[in-house]
Amino acid sequence: MSAKPISLQPFAPRVFSGVQPTGNLHLGNYLGAIKRFAELQHRHDCVYCIVDLHAITQAPEVWGGPEGLMRATREVAAAYIAAGIDTKKHIVFNQSQVAEHAELAWVFNCVARMGWANRMTQFKEKAGKDRENASVGLFAYPMLMAADILVYRATHVPVGEDQKQHLELTRDIAQKFNNDFGDRIRALGLASGEYFPLAEPLIAGPAPRVMSLRDGTKKMSKSDPSDYSRLNLTDDADAIVQKIRKAKTDPEPLPSEPEGLKGRPEAENLVTIYAALEGSDPAAVLRQFGGGQFSAFKSALADRAVASLAPIGAEMRRLTADPAAIDAVLAEGAARARAIAGPVMAEVREIIGFIRS
Ligand code: TYM
Protein backbone atom coordinates (compact mmCIF):
# COMPACT_ATOMS: atom_id res chain seq x y z
CA MET A 1 0.00 0.00 0.00
CA SER A 2 1.22 3.52 -0.77
CA ALA A 3 2.58 5.59 2.10
CA LYS A 4 -0.24 8.10 1.97
CA PRO A 5 -3.63 6.41 1.95
CA ILE A 6 -5.50 7.58 -1.13
CA SER A 7 -8.66 7.74 0.91
CA LEU A 8 -7.28 10.55 3.07
CA GLN A 9 -7.54 12.86 0.14
CA PRO A 10 -10.91 14.62 -0.02
CA PHE A 11 -13.35 13.20 -2.54
CA ALA A 12 -12.42 14.71 -5.84
CA PRO A 13 -15.45 14.93 -8.08
CA ARG A 14 -15.42 11.87 -10.30
CA VAL A 15 -18.09 10.70 -12.70
CA PHE A 16 -18.76 7.00 -13.24
CA SER A 17 -21.35 5.33 -15.41
CA GLY A 18 -21.91 2.16 -17.40
CA VAL A 19 -23.92 0.65 -20.23
CA GLN A 20 -24.64 -3.04 -20.73
CA PRO A 21 -23.42 -4.71 -23.90
CA THR A 22 -26.65 -6.50 -24.66
CA GLY A 23 -27.18 -5.28 -28.23
CA ASN A 24 -29.65 -2.77 -29.66
CA LEU A 25 -28.31 0.46 -28.20
CA HIS A 26 -31.18 2.88 -28.65
CA LEU A 27 -32.22 6.50 -28.44
CA GLY A 28 -33.09 6.12 -24.73
CA ASN A 29 -29.54 4.97 -23.96
CA TYR A 30 -28.25 7.90 -25.99
CA LEU A 31 -30.39 10.72 -24.59
CA GLY A 32 -30.64 9.35 -21.05
CA ALA A 33 -26.98 8.39 -20.72
CA ILE A 34 -24.34 8.43 -23.47
CA LYS A 35 -24.99 11.96 -24.78
CA ARG A 36 -24.73 13.23 -21.22
CA PHE A 37 -21.53 11.27 -20.61
CA ALA A 38 -19.97 13.26 -23.43
CA GLU A 39 -21.25 16.57 -22.01
CA LEU A 40 -19.88 15.86 -18.52
CA GLN A 41 -16.36 15.15 -19.76
CA HIS A 42 -15.72 18.87 -20.19
CA ARG A 43 -16.17 19.52 -16.48
CA HIS A 44 -15.12 16.31 -14.69
CA ASP A 45 -12.84 13.31 -14.60
CA CYS A 46 -14.90 10.51 -16.04
CA VAL A 47 -14.81 6.72 -15.97
CA TYR A 48 -17.14 5.07 -18.49
CA CYS A 49 -17.56 1.34 -18.38
CA ILE A 50 -19.06 -1.33 -20.59
CA VAL A 51 -20.57 -3.61 -18.00
CA ASP A 52 -20.07 -7.07 -19.49
CA LEU A 53 -20.34 -8.80 -16.09
CA HIS A 54 -23.82 -7.33 -15.77
CA ALA A 55 -24.76 -8.50 -19.27
CA ILE A 56 -24.34 -12.17 -18.35
CA THR A 57 -26.89 -11.97 -15.52
CA GLN A 58 -29.47 -12.88 -18.14
CA ALA A 59 -29.66 -16.00 -20.31
CA PRO A 60 -27.03 -16.29 -23.09
CA GLU A 61 -29.79 -15.96 -25.71
CA VAL A 62 -30.45 -12.45 -24.39
CA TRP A 63 -26.87 -11.24 -24.75
CA GLY A 64 -26.09 -13.27 -27.82
CA GLY A 65 -23.55 -15.75 -26.44
CA PRO A 66 -19.77 -15.25 -26.57
CA GLU A 67 -19.64 -13.86 -30.12
CA GLY A 68 -22.59 -11.57 -29.46
CA LEU A 69 -21.04 -10.32 -26.23
CA MET A 70 -17.76 -9.42 -27.93
CA ARG A 71 -19.60 -7.66 -30.75
CA ALA A 72 -21.87 -5.76 -28.37
CA THR A 73 -18.97 -4.77 -26.08
CA ARG A 74 -17.12 -3.22 -29.01
CA GLU A 75 -20.34 -1.62 -30.20
CA VAL A 76 -20.89 0.18 -26.88
CA ALA A 77 -17.24 1.31 -26.93
CA ALA A 78 -17.80 2.59 -30.47
CA ALA A 79 -20.95 4.42 -29.34
CA TYR A 80 -19.03 6.14 -26.55
CA ILE A 81 -16.35 7.26 -28.99
CA ALA A 82 -18.82 8.23 -31.71
CA ALA A 83 -20.74 10.33 -29.18
CA GLY A 84 -17.54 12.31 -28.62
CA ILE A 85 -16.04 10.83 -25.45
CA ASP A 86 -12.31 11.49 -25.48
CA THR A 87 -10.67 8.19 -24.53
CA LYS A 88 -7.30 9.83 -24.09
CA LYS A 89 -8.56 12.17 -21.39
CA HIS A 90 -11.12 9.85 -19.80
CA ILE A 91 -11.26 6.16 -19.00
CA VAL A 92 -13.25 3.79 -21.22
CA PHE A 93 -13.01 0.05 -20.59
CA ASN A 94 -14.98 -3.14 -20.14
CA GLN A 95 -15.76 -4.21 -16.59
CA SER A 96 -14.46 -7.79 -16.69
CA GLN A 97 -10.91 -6.55 -17.33
CA VAL A 98 -10.80 -5.01 -13.85
CA ALA A 99 -11.24 -7.84 -11.34
CA GLU A 100 -11.72 -5.42 -8.43
CA HIS A 101 -15.35 -4.82 -9.53
CA ALA A 102 -16.26 -8.46 -8.86
CA GLU A 103 -14.23 -8.57 -5.67
CA LEU A 104 -15.85 -5.49 -4.15
CA ALA A 105 -19.25 -6.74 -5.31
CA TRP A 106 -18.75 -9.82 -3.13
CA VAL A 107 -18.02 -7.62 -0.13
CA PHE A 108 -21.17 -5.60 -0.90
CA ASN A 109 -23.23 -8.80 -1.20
CA CYS A 110 -22.31 -9.25 2.43
CA VAL A 111 -23.05 -5.63 3.39
CA ALA A 112 -26.43 -5.31 1.65
CA ARG A 113 -29.47 -6.89 3.27
CA MET A 114 -31.83 -9.33 1.56
CA GLY A 115 -34.69 -6.96 2.30
CA TRP A 116 -33.00 -4.15 0.38
CA ALA A 117 -32.32 -6.30 -2.68
CA ASN A 118 -35.82 -7.77 -2.53
CA ARG A 119 -37.29 -4.32 -3.10
CA MET A 120 -35.53 -3.75 -6.43
CA THR A 121 -38.20 -3.28 -9.09
CA GLN A 122 -35.79 -3.94 -11.95
CA PHE A 123 -35.13 -7.44 -10.63
CA LYS A 124 -38.85 -8.08 -10.47
CA GLU A 125 -39.34 -6.79 -14.02
CA LYS A 126 -36.43 -8.74 -15.48
CA ALA A 127 -37.10 -11.95 -13.58
CA GLY A 128 -40.76 -11.79 -14.57
CA LYS A 129 -43.13 -14.48 -13.36
CA ASP A 130 -40.55 -17.24 -13.37
CA ARG A 131 -38.43 -15.92 -10.51
CA GLU A 132 -37.20 -19.38 -9.53
CA ASN A 133 -35.43 -19.53 -12.86
CA ALA A 134 -33.68 -16.13 -12.64
CA SER A 135 -29.91 -16.26 -12.12
CA VAL A 136 -28.50 -15.51 -8.69
CA GLY A 137 -26.40 -12.92 -10.54
CA LEU A 138 -29.54 -11.05 -11.61
CA PHE A 139 -30.51 -10.74 -7.95
CA ALA A 140 -26.99 -9.56 -7.06
CA TYR A 141 -26.90 -7.09 -10.00
CA PRO A 142 -27.35 -3.94 -7.86
CA MET A 143 -24.50 -4.87 -5.52
CA LEU A 144 -22.16 -5.20 -8.52
CA MET A 145 -23.39 -1.83 -9.70
CA ALA A 146 -22.58 -0.30 -6.32
CA ALA A 147 -19.10 -1.85 -6.57
CA ASP A 148 -18.61 -0.37 -10.07
CA ILE A 149 -19.22 3.10 -8.71
CA LEU A 150 -17.52 2.86 -5.34
CA VAL A 151 -14.35 1.08 -6.42
CA TYR A 152 -13.52 4.45 -8.03
CA ARG A 153 -15.01 6.34 -5.08
CA ALA A 154 -17.06 8.14 -7.72
CA THR A 155 -19.18 11.06 -6.62
CA HIS A 156 -21.54 11.55 -9.59
CA VAL A 157 -23.41 9.01 -11.68
CA PRO A 158 -25.28 10.08 -14.83
CA VAL A 159 -28.07 7.59 -15.61
CA GLY A 160 -31.61 7.42 -16.95
CA GLU A 161 -34.50 7.50 -14.53
CA ASP A 162 -34.87 3.72 -14.43
CA GLN A 163 -31.61 3.48 -12.45
CA LYS A 164 -32.71 5.73 -9.60
CA GLN A 165 -33.54 2.92 -7.20
CA HIS A 166 -30.21 1.18 -7.83
CA LEU A 167 -28.40 4.40 -6.97
CA GLU A 168 -30.34 4.78 -3.75
CA LEU A 169 -29.22 1.26 -2.86
CA THR A 170 -25.62 2.22 -3.70
CA ARG A 171 -25.84 5.05 -1.18
CA ASP A 172 -27.30 2.71 1.45
CA ILE A 173 -24.47 0.24 0.89
CA ALA A 174 -21.81 2.99 1.13
CA GLN A 175 -23.34 4.26 4.34
CA LYS A 176 -23.61 0.84 5.95
CA PHE A 177 -20.01 0.01 5.02
CA ASN A 178 -18.84 3.35 6.45
CA ASN A 179 -20.75 2.67 9.68
CA ASP A 180 -19.99 -1.03 10.08
CA PHE A 181 -16.27 -0.46 9.67
CA GLY A 182 -16.08 3.10 10.98
CA ASP A 183 -13.87 2.32 13.98
CA ARG A 184 -11.48 0.25 11.92
CA ILE A 185 -11.32 2.89 9.18
CA ARG A 186 -10.40 5.53 11.75
CA ALA A 187 -7.99 3.23 13.62
CA LEU A 188 -6.13 2.54 10.40
CA GLY A 189 -6.09 6.24 9.68
CA LEU A 190 -7.61 5.55 6.28
CA ALA A 191 -10.22 8.26 6.21
CA SER A 192 -10.97 11.22 8.34
CA GLY A 193 -14.65 11.10 7.43
CA GLU A 194 -16.53 8.63 5.27
CA TYR A 195 -14.58 5.97 3.41
CA PHE A 196 -17.03 5.68 0.52
CA PRO A 197 -18.81 8.76 -0.83
CA LEU A 198 -22.59 8.85 -1.08
CA ALA A 199 -22.59 9.07 -4.86
CA GLU A 200 -25.12 11.40 -6.37
CA PRO A 201 -27.34 10.33 -9.23
CA LEU A 202 -27.41 12.78 -12.13
CA ILE A 203 -30.82 12.08 -13.57
CA ALA A 204 -31.24 15.30 -15.44
CA GLY A 205 -31.26 16.29 -19.05
CA PRO A 206 -34.32 16.75 -21.20
CA ALA A 207 -35.09 13.04 -21.64
CA PRO A 208 -34.33 10.91 -18.57
CA ARG A 209 -37.06 8.49 -19.66
CA VAL A 210 -37.58 7.99 -23.39
CA MET A 211 -40.69 5.95 -24.09
CA SER A 212 -41.46 3.29 -26.70
CA LEU A 213 -42.55 4.55 -30.14
CA ARG A 214 -45.34 1.94 -30.10
CA ASP A 215 -46.68 2.61 -26.60
CA GLY A 216 -46.03 5.90 -24.81
CA THR A 217 -46.59 4.31 -21.41
CA LYS A 218 -43.71 1.82 -21.80
CA LYS A 219 -40.02 2.63 -21.58
CA MET A 220 -38.00 2.40 -24.80
CA SER A 221 -36.00 -0.78 -24.22
CA LYS A 222 -33.41 -3.06 -25.78
CA SER A 223 -35.53 -6.07 -24.99
CA ASP A 224 -38.81 -4.96 -26.60
CA PRO A 225 -39.60 -7.62 -29.23
CA SER A 226 -40.74 -4.93 -31.69
CA ASP A 227 -37.86 -3.15 -33.41
CA TYR A 228 -40.39 -0.43 -34.30
CA SER A 229 -40.57 0.47 -30.59
CA ARG A 230 -37.10 2.05 -30.65
CA LEU A 231 -34.61 3.99 -32.74
CA ASN A 232 -31.36 2.01 -32.64
CA LEU A 233 -28.13 3.95 -32.80
CA THR A 234 -27.11 1.77 -35.75
CA ASP A 235 -30.34 2.37 -37.73
CA ASP A 236 -29.77 3.97 -41.12
CA ALA A 237 -31.71 7.02 -42.32
CA ASP A 238 -34.41 4.92 -44.03
CA ALA A 239 -35.09 2.90 -40.89
CA ILE A 240 -35.28 6.05 -38.75
CA VAL A 241 -37.77 7.70 -41.14
CA GLN A 242 -39.90 4.53 -41.33
CA LYS A 243 -40.03 4.07 -37.57
CA ILE A 244 -41.00 7.67 -36.91
CA ARG A 245 -43.65 7.56 -39.65
CA LYS A 246 -45.14 4.45 -38.01
CA ALA A 247 -44.82 5.78 -34.43
CA LYS A 248 -48.09 5.69 -32.52
CA THR A 249 -49.90 9.01 -32.09
CA ASP A 250 -53.44 10.13 -31.24
CA PRO A 251 -56.04 11.81 -33.48
CA GLU A 252 -55.81 15.33 -31.95
CA PRO A 253 -53.57 18.06 -33.37
CA LEU A 254 -50.52 18.99 -31.29
CA PRO A 255 -51.29 21.38 -28.41
CA SER A 256 -49.69 24.82 -28.22
CA GLU A 257 -48.55 24.50 -24.60
CA PRO A 258 -46.81 21.66 -22.71
CA GLU A 259 -49.81 21.36 -20.32
CA GLY A 260 -51.83 20.12 -23.30
CA LEU A 261 -49.59 17.03 -23.50
CA LYS A 262 -50.96 15.63 -20.22
CA GLY A 263 -52.73 12.32 -20.79
CA ARG A 264 -51.22 12.09 -24.30
CA PRO A 265 -48.13 9.92 -23.65
CA GLU A 266 -47.21 9.33 -27.30
CA ALA A 267 -47.43 13.01 -28.21
CA GLU A 268 -45.47 13.94 -25.11
CA ASN A 269 -42.76 11.41 -25.93
CA LEU A 270 -42.28 12.60 -29.52
CA VAL A 271 -42.19 16.25 -28.47
CA THR A 272 -39.68 15.43 -25.71
CA ILE A 273 -37.47 13.53 -28.16
CA TYR A 274 -37.56 16.42 -30.61
CA ALA A 275 -36.67 18.91 -27.88
CA ALA A 276 -33.84 16.72 -26.56
CA LEU A 277 -32.32 16.24 -30.00
CA GLU A 278 -32.67 19.93 -30.79
CA GLY A 279 -31.29 21.02 -27.43
CA SER A 280 -34.44 23.08 -26.77
CA ASP A 281 -37.50 22.39 -24.63
CA PRO A 282 -41.08 21.17 -25.22
CA ALA A 283 -42.54 24.69 -24.92
CA ALA A 284 -40.34 25.92 -27.77
CA VAL A 285 -41.19 22.86 -29.89
CA LEU A 286 -44.90 23.43 -29.36
CA ARG A 287 -44.62 27.12 -30.22
CA GLN A 288 -43.37 25.94 -33.57
CA PHE A 289 -45.63 22.91 -34.18
CA GLY A 290 -48.65 23.47 -31.87
CA GLY A 291 -52.02 23.36 -33.64
CA GLY A 292 -50.56 21.35 -36.55
CA GLN A 293 -51.11 17.73 -37.52
CA PHE A 294 -48.72 14.97 -36.56
CA SER A 295 -47.73 14.28 -40.15
CA ALA A 296 -45.84 17.58 -40.53
CA PHE A 297 -44.29 17.26 -37.07
CA LYS A 298 -43.25 13.67 -37.73
CA SER A 299 -41.46 14.60 -40.89
CA ALA A 300 -39.56 17.38 -39.08
CA LEU A 301 -38.77 14.93 -36.26
CA ALA A 302 -37.50 12.36 -38.74
CA ASP A 303 -35.17 14.96 -40.30
CA ARG A 304 -33.95 15.99 -36.87
CA ALA A 305 -33.37 12.37 -35.76
CA VAL A 306 -31.54 11.49 -38.96
CA ALA A 307 -29.33 14.58 -38.60
CA SER A 308 -28.40 13.60 -35.02
CA LEU A 309 -28.26 9.81 -35.18
CA ALA A 310 -27.13 8.86 -38.68
CA PRO A 311 -23.61 10.31 -38.24
CA ILE A 312 -23.25 8.44 -34.93
CA GLY A 313 -24.37 5.19 -36.55
CA ALA A 314 -21.97 5.72 -39.46
CA GLU A 315 -19.08 6.42 -37.11
CA MET A 316 -19.95 3.34 -35.05
CA ARG A 317 -19.86 1.19 -38.20
CA ARG A 318 -16.51 2.68 -39.16
CA LEU A 319 -15.04 2.05 -35.70
CA THR A 320 -16.36 -1.50 -35.28
CA ALA A 321 -14.81 -2.44 -38.64
CA ASP A 322 -11.46 -2.34 -36.79
CA PRO A 323 -12.00 -4.46 -33.66
CA ALA A 324 -8.29 -4.48 -32.78
CA ALA A 325 -8.27 -0.68 -32.49
CA ILE A 326 -11.27 -0.76 -30.13
CA ASP A 327 -9.69 -3.54 -28.07
CA ALA A 328 -6.56 -1.39 -27.71
CA VAL A 329 -8.65 1.50 -26.35
CA LEU A 330 -10.30 -0.88 -23.87
CA ALA A 331 -6.95 -2.35 -22.78
CA GLU A 332 -5.50 1.08 -22.14
CA GLY A 333 -8.64 2.18 -20.28
CA ALA A 334 -8.58 -0.98 -18.17
CA ALA A 335 -4.96 -0.35 -17.15
CA ARG A 336 -5.84 3.16 -16.03
CA ALA A 337 -8.96 1.90 -14.25
CA ARG A 338 -6.92 -0.72 -12.38
CA ALA A 339 -4.56 1.99 -11.20
CA ILE A 340 -7.50 3.58 -9.33
CA ALA A 341 -9.44 0.47 -8.32
CA GLY A 342 -6.41 -1.54 -7.14
CA PRO A 343 -5.38 0.74 -4.25
CA VAL A 344 -9.01 1.22 -3.15
CA MET A 345 -9.56 -2.54 -3.06
CA ALA A 346 -6.27 -2.99 -1.15
CA GLU A 347 -7.59 -0.61 1.52
CA VAL A 348 -10.95 -2.38 1.62
CA ARG A 349 -9.16 -5.71 2.24
CA GLU A 350 -7.26 -4.14 5.09
CA ILE A 351 -10.39 -2.57 6.55
CA ILE A 352 -12.19 -5.89 6.58
CA GLY A 353 -9.23 -7.84 7.94
CA PHE A 354 -8.28 -10.06 5.02
CA ILE A 355 -4.66 -11.13 5.54
CA ARG A 356 -2.53 -10.75 2.46
CA SER A 357 1.12 -11.68 2.52
P1 TYM B 1 -28.42 -0.22 -19.43
O1 TYM B 1 -27.47 -0.72 -20.43
O2 TYM B 1 -29.69 -0.95 -19.25
O3 TYM B 1 -28.76 1.30 -19.72
C1 TYM B 1 -27.73 2.22 -19.98
C2 TYM B 1 -28.18 3.62 -19.64
O4 TYM B 1 -29.29 4.00 -20.47
C3 TYM B 1 -30.34 4.51 -19.67
N1 TYM B 1 -31.63 4.20 -20.32
C4 TYM B 1 -32.55 5.11 -20.61
N2 TYM B 1 -32.60 6.44 -20.42
C5 TYM B 1 -33.70 7.10 -20.85
N3 TYM B 1 -34.75 6.47 -21.47
C6 TYM B 1 -34.75 5.14 -21.66
N4 TYM B 1 -35.79 4.53 -22.26
C7 TYM B 1 -33.62 4.39 -21.23
N5 TYM B 1 -33.28 3.08 -21.27
C8 TYM B 1 -32.06 2.98 -20.70
C9 TYM B 1 -30.19 3.78 -18.34
O5 TYM B 1 -30.82 4.47 -17.29
C10 TYM B 1 -28.68 3.75 -18.19
O6 TYM B 1 -28.21 4.98 -17.66
N6 TYM B 1 -27.55 -0.85 -14.62
C11 TYM B 1 -27.11 0.05 -15.69
C12 TYM B 1 -25.66 -0.22 -16.08
C13 TYM B 1 -24.69 -0.04 -14.97
C14 TYM B 1 -24.37 1.19 -14.32
C15 TYM B 1 -23.40 0.87 -13.34
C16 TYM B 1 -24.81 2.50 -14.50
C17 TYM B 1 -23.95 -1.00 -14.36
N7 TYM B 1 -23.18 -0.46 -13.40
C18 TYM B 1 -22.84 1.87 -12.50
C19 TYM B 1 -24.26 3.49 -13.66
C20 TYM B 1 -23.29 3.16 -12.70
C21 TYM B 1 -28.08 -0.08 -16.86
O7 TYM B 1 -29.24 -0.09 -16.66
O8 TYM B 1 -27.58 -0.19 -18.08
Tab-separated table of N, CA, C and O and ligand atoms in Angstrom, residues 16-20 26 28-29 32-33 51 54 122 141 145 148-149 157-163 166 207-210 219-220 222, ligand 1:
chain	number	residue	atom	x	y	z
A	16	PHE	N	-18.811	8.382	-12.754
A	16	PHE	CA	-18.758	6.999	-13.242
A	16	PHE	C	-20.110	6.646	-13.833
A	16	PHE	O	-21.150	6.997	-13.276
A	17	SER	N	-20.107	5.940	-14.956
A	17	SER	CA	-21.353	5.326	-15.409
A	17	SER	C	-21.054	4.136	-16.306
A	17	SER	O	-19.896	3.926	-16.702
A	18	GLY	N	-22.094	3.368	-16.601
A	18	GLY	CA	-21.912	2.161	-17.401
A	18	GLY	C	-23.110	1.870	-18.272
A	18	GLY	O	-24.219	2.334	-18.003
A	19	VAL	N	-22.853	1.109	-19.313
A	19	VAL	CA	-23.916	0.654	-20.227
A	19	VAL	C	-23.689	-0.835	-20.467
A	19	VAL	O	-22.553	-1.279	-20.628
A	20	GLN	N	-24.772	-1.601	-20.506
A	20	GLN	CA	-24.644	-3.039	-20.729
A	20	GLN	C	-24.467	-3.362	-22.209
A	20	GLN	O	-25.209	-2.824	-23.037
A	26	HIS	N	-30.075	2.106	-28.068
A	26	HIS	CA	-31.182	2.876	-28.652
A	26	HIS	C	-31.164	4.341	-28.204
A	26	HIS	O	-30.314	4.754	-27.392
A	28	GLY	N	-32.987	5.926	-26.183
A	28	GLY	CA	-33.090	6.119	-24.728
A	28	GLY	C	-31.710	6.055	-24.086
A	28	GLY	O	-31.361	6.902	-23.258
A	29	ASN	N	-30.914	5.067	-24.484
A	29	ASN	CA	-29.538	4.973	-23.958
A	29	ASN	C	-28.741	6.222	-24.323
A	29	ASN	O	-27.926	6.709	-23.547
A	32	GLY	N	-30.638	9.479	-22.505
A	32	GLY	CA	-30.637	9.348	-21.046
A	32	GLY	C	-29.229	9.215	-20.479
A	32	GLY	O	-28.989	9.565	-19.327
A	33	ALA	N	-28.303	8.697	-21.276
A	33	ALA	CA	-26.985	8.392	-20.721
A	33	ALA	C	-25.832	8.881	-21.608
A	33	ALA	O	-25.153	9.847	-21.264
A	51	VAL	N	-20.413	-2.693	-19.135
A	51	VAL	CA	-20.568	-3.613	-18.004
A	51	VAL	C	-20.902	-5.029	-18.495
A	51	VAL	O	-22.034	-5.493	-18.419
A	54	HIS	N	-22.376	-7.487	-15.950
A	54	HIS	CA	-23.823	-7.333	-15.773
A	54	HIS	C	-24.595	-8.000	-16.906
A	54	HIS	O	-25.679	-8.544	-16.695
A	122	GLN	N	-36.342	-3.442	-10.688
A	122	GLN	CA	-35.789	-3.937	-11.947
A	122	GLN	C	-35.589	-5.462	-11.902
A	122	GLN	O	-35.797	-6.134	-12.904
A	141	TYR	N	-27.237	-8.165	-9.050
A	141	TYR	CA	-26.900	-7.092	-10.004
A	141	TYR	C	-26.654	-5.737	-9.326
A	141	TYR	O	-25.640	-5.074	-9.583
A	145	MET	N	-23.316	-3.213	-9.235
A	145	MET	CA	-23.394	-1.826	-9.704
A	145	MET	C	-22.823	-0.868	-8.648
A	145	MET	O	-22.080	0.069	-8.976
A	148	ASP	N	-19.134	-1.109	-8.895
A	148	ASP	CA	-18.612	-0.374	-10.068
A	148	ASP	C	-18.324	1.082	-9.696
A	148	ASP	O	-17.299	1.648	-10.050
A	149	ILE	N	-19.296	1.668	-9.021
A	149	ILE	CA	-19.224	3.099	-8.709
A	149	ILE	C	-18.200	3.359	-7.604
A	149	ILE	O	-17.336	4.225	-7.706
A	157	VAL	N	-23.076	10.126	-10.797
A	157	VAL	CA	-23.408	9.008	-11.680
A	157	VAL	C	-24.553	9.398	-12.629
A	157	VAL	O	-25.721	9.408	-12.232
A	158	PRO	N	-24.219	9.740	-13.879
A	158	PRO	CA	-25.278	10.075	-14.828
A	158	PRO	C	-25.980	8.809	-15.333
A	158	PRO	O	-25.322	7.896	-15.836
A	159	VAL	N	-27.272	8.760	-15.167
A	159	VAL	CA	-28.068	7.594	-15.607
A	159	VAL	C	-29.456	8.055	-16.017
A	159	VAL	O	-29.866	9.178	-15.696
A	160	GLY	N	-30.196	7.180	-16.683
A	160	GLY	CA	-31.606	7.418	-16.946
A	160	GLY	C	-32.411	7.156	-15.677
A	160	GLY	O	-31.896	6.601	-14.695
A	161	GLU	N	-33.678	7.559	-15.736
A	161	GLU	CA	-34.499	7.502	-14.525
A	161	GLU	C	-34.688	6.080	-13.985
A	161	GLU	O	-34.838	5.878	-12.780
A	162	ASP	N	-34.638	5.095	-14.876
A	162	ASP	CA	-34.873	3.717	-14.428
A	162	ASP	C	-33.806	3.207	-13.450
A	162	ASP	O	-34.004	2.183	-12.805
A	163	GLN	N	-32.691	3.931	-13.338
A	163	GLN	CA	-31.612	3.476	-12.451
A	163	GLN	C	-31.629	4.135	-11.074
A	163	GLN	O	-30.753	3.886	-10.245
A	166	HIS	N	-31.518	1.824	-8.011
A	166	HIS	CA	-30.205	1.184	-7.829
A	166	HIS	C	-29.205	2.156	-7.199
A	166	HIS	O	-28.341	1.757	-6.416
A	207	ALA	N	-34.372	14.292	-21.377
A	207	ALA	CA	-35.089	13.040	-21.639
A	207	ALA	C	-34.576	11.902	-20.762
A	207	ALA	O	-33.987	10.951	-21.252
A	208	PRO	N	-34.814	11.974	-19.436
A	208	PRO	CA	-34.330	10.905	-18.566
A	208	PRO	C	-35.116	9.603	-18.749
A	208	PRO	O	-34.697	8.558	-18.276
A	209	ARG	N	-36.253	9.695	-19.438
A	209	ARG	CA	-37.063	8.492	-19.660
A	209	ARG	C	-37.712	8.573	-21.044
A	209	ARG	O	-38.792	9.166	-21.203
A	210	VAL	N	-37.035	8.009	-22.030
A	210	VAL	CA	-37.582	7.990	-23.390
A	210	VAL	C	-38.522	6.792	-23.495
A	210	VAL	O	-38.180	5.693	-23.044
A	219	LYS	N	-41.361	2.107	-21.342
A	219	LYS	CA	-40.015	2.628	-21.577
A	219	LYS	C	-39.446	2.080	-22.893
A	219	LYS	O	-39.658	0.912	-23.209
A	220	MET	N	-38.730	2.922	-23.635
A	220	MET	CA	-37.998	2.397	-24.799
A	220	MET	C	-36.929	1.451	-24.269
A	220	MET	O	-36.185	1.805	-23.364
A	222	LYS	N	-34.146	-2.155	-24.899
A	222	LYS	CA	-33.408	-3.062	-25.782
A	222	LYS	C	-34.155	-4.364	-25.978
A	222	LYS	O	-33.971	-5.055	-26.972
B	1	TYM	P1	-28.419	-0.217	-19.428
B	1	TYM	O1	-27.470	-0.723	-20.426
B	1	TYM	O2	-29.693	-0.948	-19.248
B	1	TYM	O3	-28.757	1.298	-19.719
B	1	TYM	C1	-27.731	2.217	-19.984
B	1	TYM	C2	-28.183	3.622	-19.637
B	1	TYM	O4	-29.289	4.001	-20.475
B	1	TYM	C3	-30.340	4.509	-19.667
B	1	TYM	N1	-31.625	4.199	-20.317
B	1	TYM	C4	-32.554	5.106	-20.611
B	1	TYM	N2	-32.600	6.442	-20.418
B	1	TYM	C5	-33.704	7.097	-20.854
B	1	TYM	N3	-34.754	6.467	-21.468
B	1	TYM	C6	-34.752	5.140	-21.661
B	1	TYM	N4	-35.789	4.535	-22.261
B	1	TYM	C7	-33.617	4.394	-21.229
B	1	TYM	N5	-33.281	3.080	-21.271
B	1	TYM	C8	-32.060	2.978	-20.705
B	1	TYM	C9	-30.186	3.780	-18.341
B	1	TYM	O5	-30.822	4.465	-17.286
B	1	TYM	C10	-28.680	3.749	-18.189
B	1	TYM	O6	-28.213	4.985	-17.661
B	1	TYM	N6	-27.547	-0.849	-14.622
B	1	TYM	C11	-27.106	0.046	-15.687
B	1	TYM	C12	-25.660	-0.224	-16.083
B	1	TYM	C13	-24.694	-0.036	-14.965
B	1	TYM	C14	-24.365	1.191	-14.320
B	1	TYM	C15	-23.398	0.871	-13.344
B	1	TYM	C16	-24.807	2.502	-14.503
B	1	TYM	C17	-23.946	-1.002	-14.361
B	1	TYM	N7	-23.176	-0.462	-13.402
B	1	TYM	C18	-22.845	1.866	-12.501
B	1	TYM	C19	-24.256	3.492	-13.660
B	1	TYM	C20	-23.292	3.159	-12.697
B	1	TYM	C21	-28.077	-0.082	-16.859
B	1	TYM	O7	-29.235	-0.094	-16.664
B	1	TYM	O8	-27.578	-0.189	-18.082
